[in-house]
Backbone as JSON, one array per atom type, in Angstrom:
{
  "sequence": "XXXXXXXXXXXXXXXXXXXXXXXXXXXXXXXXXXXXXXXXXXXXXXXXXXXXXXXXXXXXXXXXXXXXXXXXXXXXXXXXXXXXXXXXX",
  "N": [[0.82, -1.2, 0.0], [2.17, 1.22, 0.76], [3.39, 1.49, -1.51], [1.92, 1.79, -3.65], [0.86, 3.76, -2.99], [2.64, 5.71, -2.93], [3.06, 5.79, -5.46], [1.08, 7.42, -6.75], [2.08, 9.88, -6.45], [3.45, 11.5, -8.14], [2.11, 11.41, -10.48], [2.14, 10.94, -14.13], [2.49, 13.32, -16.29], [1.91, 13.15, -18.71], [-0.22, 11.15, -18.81], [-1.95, 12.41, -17.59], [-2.97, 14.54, -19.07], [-3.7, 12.6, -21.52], [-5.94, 11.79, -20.14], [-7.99, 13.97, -19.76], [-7.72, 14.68, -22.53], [-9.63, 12.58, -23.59], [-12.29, 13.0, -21.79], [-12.15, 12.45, -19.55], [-12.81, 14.02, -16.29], [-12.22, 14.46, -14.04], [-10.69, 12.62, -11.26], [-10.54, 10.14, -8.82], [-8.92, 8.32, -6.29], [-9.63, 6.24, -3.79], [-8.35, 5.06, -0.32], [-8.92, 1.95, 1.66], [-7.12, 0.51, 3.77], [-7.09, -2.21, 2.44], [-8.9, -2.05, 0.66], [-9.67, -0.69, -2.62], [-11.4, 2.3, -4.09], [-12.31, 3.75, -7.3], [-12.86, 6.96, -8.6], [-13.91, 8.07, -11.44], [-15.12, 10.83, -13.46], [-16.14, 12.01, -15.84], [-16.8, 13.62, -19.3], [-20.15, 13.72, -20.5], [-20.28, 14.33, -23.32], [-17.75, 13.81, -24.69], [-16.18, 11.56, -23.22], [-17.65, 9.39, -24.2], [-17.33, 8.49, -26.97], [-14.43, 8.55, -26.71], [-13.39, 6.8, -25.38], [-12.47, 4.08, -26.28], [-10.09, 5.04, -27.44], [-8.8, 5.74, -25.36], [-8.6, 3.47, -23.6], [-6.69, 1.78, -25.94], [-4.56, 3.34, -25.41], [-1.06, 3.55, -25.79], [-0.03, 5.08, -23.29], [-1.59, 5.13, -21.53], [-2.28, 2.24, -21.29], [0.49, 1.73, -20.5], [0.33, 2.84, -17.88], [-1.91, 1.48, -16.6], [-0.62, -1.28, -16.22], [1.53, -1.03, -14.46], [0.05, 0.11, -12.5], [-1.33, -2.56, -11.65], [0.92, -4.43, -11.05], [0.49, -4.05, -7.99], [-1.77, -4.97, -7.4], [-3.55, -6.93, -5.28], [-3.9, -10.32, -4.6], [-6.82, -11.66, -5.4], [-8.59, -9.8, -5.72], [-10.91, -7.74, -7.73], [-12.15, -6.12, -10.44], [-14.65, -3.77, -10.48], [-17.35, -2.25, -11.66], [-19.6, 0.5, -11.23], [-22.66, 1.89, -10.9], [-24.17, 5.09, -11.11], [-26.58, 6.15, -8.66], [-27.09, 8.11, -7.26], [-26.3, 11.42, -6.9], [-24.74, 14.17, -4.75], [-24.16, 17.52, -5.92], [-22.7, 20.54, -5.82], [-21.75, 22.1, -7.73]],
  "CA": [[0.0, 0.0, 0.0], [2.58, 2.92, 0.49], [3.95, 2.07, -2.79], [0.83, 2.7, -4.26], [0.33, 5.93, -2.78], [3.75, 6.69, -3.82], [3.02, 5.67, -7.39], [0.2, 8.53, -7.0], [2.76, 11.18, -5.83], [3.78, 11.91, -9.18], [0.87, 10.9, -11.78], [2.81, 11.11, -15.12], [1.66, 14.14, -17.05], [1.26, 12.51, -20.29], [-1.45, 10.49, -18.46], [-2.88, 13.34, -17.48], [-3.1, 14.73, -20.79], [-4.54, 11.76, -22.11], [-7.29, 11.73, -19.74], [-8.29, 15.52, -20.09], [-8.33, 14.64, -23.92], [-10.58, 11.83, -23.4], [-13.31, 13.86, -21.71], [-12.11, 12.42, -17.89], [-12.54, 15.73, -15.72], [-11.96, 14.33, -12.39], [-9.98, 10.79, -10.78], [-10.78, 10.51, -7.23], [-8.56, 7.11, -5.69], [-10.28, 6.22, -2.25], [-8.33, 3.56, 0.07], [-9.22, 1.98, 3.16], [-6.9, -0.42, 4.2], [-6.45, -2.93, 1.34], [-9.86, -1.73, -0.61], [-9.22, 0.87, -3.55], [-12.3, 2.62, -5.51], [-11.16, 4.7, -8.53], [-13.58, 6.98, -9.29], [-13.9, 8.64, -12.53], [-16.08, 11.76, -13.5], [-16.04, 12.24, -17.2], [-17.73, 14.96, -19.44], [-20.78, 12.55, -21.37], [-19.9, 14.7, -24.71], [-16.03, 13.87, -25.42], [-15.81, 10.17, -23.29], [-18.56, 7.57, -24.4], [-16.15, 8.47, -28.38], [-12.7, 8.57, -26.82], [-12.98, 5.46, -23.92], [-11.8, 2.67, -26.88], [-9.15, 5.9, -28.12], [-8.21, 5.83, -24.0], [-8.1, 2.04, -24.02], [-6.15, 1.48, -26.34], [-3.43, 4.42, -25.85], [0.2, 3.18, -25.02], [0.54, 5.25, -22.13], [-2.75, 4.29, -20.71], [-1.9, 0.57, -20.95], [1.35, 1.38, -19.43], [-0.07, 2.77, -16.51], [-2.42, 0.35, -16.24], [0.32, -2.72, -16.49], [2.71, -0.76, -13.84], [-0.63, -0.02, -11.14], [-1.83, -3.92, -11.52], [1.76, -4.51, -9.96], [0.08, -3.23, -6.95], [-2.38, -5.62, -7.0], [-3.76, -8.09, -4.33], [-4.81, -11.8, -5.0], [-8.23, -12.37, -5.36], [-9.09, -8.65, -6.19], [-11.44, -7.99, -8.72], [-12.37, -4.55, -11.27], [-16.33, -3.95, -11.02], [-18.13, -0.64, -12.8], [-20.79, 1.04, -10.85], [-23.55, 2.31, -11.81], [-24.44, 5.73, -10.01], [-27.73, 6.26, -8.61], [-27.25, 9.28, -6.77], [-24.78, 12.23, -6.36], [-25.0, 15.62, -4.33], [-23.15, 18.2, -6.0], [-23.26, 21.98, -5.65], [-21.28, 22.65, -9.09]],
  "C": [[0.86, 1.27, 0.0], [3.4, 2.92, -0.74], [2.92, 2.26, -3.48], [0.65, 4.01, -4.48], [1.47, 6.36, -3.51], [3.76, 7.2, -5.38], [2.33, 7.08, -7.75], [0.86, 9.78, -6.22], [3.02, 12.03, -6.79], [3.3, 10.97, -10.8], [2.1, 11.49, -12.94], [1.95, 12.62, -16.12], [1.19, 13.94, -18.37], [-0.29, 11.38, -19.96], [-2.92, 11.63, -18.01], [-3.82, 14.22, -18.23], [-4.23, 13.83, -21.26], [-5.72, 11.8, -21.32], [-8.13, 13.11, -19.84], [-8.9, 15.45, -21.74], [-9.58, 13.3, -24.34], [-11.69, 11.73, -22.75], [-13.49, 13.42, -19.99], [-11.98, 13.69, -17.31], [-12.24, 15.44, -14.22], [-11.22, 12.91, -12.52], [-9.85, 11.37, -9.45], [-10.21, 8.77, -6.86], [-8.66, 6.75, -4.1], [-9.42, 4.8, -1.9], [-8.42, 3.69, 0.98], [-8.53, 0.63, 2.81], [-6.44, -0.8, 2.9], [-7.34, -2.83, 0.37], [-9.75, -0.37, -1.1], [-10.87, 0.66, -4.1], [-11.92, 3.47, -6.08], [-12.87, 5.38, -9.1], [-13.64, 8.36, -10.46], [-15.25, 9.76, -13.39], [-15.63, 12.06, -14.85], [-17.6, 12.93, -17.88], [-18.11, 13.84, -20.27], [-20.32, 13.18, -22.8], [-18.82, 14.54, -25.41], [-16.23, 11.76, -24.81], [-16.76, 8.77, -23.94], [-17.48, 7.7, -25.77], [-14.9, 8.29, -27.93], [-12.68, 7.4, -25.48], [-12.07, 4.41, -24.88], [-10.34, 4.02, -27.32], [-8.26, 6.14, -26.49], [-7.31, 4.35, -24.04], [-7.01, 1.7, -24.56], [-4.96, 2.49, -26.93], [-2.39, 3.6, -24.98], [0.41, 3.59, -23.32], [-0.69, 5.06, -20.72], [-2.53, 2.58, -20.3], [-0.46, 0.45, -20.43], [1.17, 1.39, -18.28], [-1.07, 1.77, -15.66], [-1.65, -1.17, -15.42], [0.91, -2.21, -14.98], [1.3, -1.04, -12.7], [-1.1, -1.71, -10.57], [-0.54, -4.93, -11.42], [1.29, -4.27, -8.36], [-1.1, -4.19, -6.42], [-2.75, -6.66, -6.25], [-4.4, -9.0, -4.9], [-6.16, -11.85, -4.61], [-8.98, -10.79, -5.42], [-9.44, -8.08, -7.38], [-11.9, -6.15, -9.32], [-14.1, -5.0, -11.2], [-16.36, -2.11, -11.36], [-19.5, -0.98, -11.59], [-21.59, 1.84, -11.58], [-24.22, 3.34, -10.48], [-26.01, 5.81, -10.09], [-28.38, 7.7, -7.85], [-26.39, 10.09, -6.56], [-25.51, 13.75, -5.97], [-23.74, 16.56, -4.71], [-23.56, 19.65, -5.95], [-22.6, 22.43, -7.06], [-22.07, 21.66, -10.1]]
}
């Protein structure tokens, strides 16, 4: 776990990039303990077209490859589906 965090000390800016151009406007990484949620706020008009142009960018699938180093046995990727959010913006 604190190499995790470390990993997120210095996000790569070309990742950053890429997600900005792929219509992600937020990344919020919540941990407790040994459970991570990753959650992702994207503008609906740029990402439902640029998620397979995310996907399948080099430096996306590097970061991917390097964080799932990080990973614990028997820990699994699920997608939520929101049902409610309070925001003031």
């Amino acid at each position: 776990v604190p190499d995790y965090r470390k990993a997120h000390d210095e996000v790569w800016p070309e990742l950053v990039a890429l997600y900005k151009r792929c219509g992600i406007v937020e990344v919020s990484c919540l941990l407790s303990g040994n459970h991570l949620a990753v959650f992702f706020e994207t503008d609906p008009e740029v990402f439902p077209a640029k998620r397979t142009e995310l996907e399948n960018d080099p430096v996306e699938q590097k970061w991917q490859a390097w964080m799932k180093t990080f990973d614990l046995p028997g820990c699994t990727t699920s997608v939520f589906e929101e049902v409610y959010r309070q925001s003031d913006h």
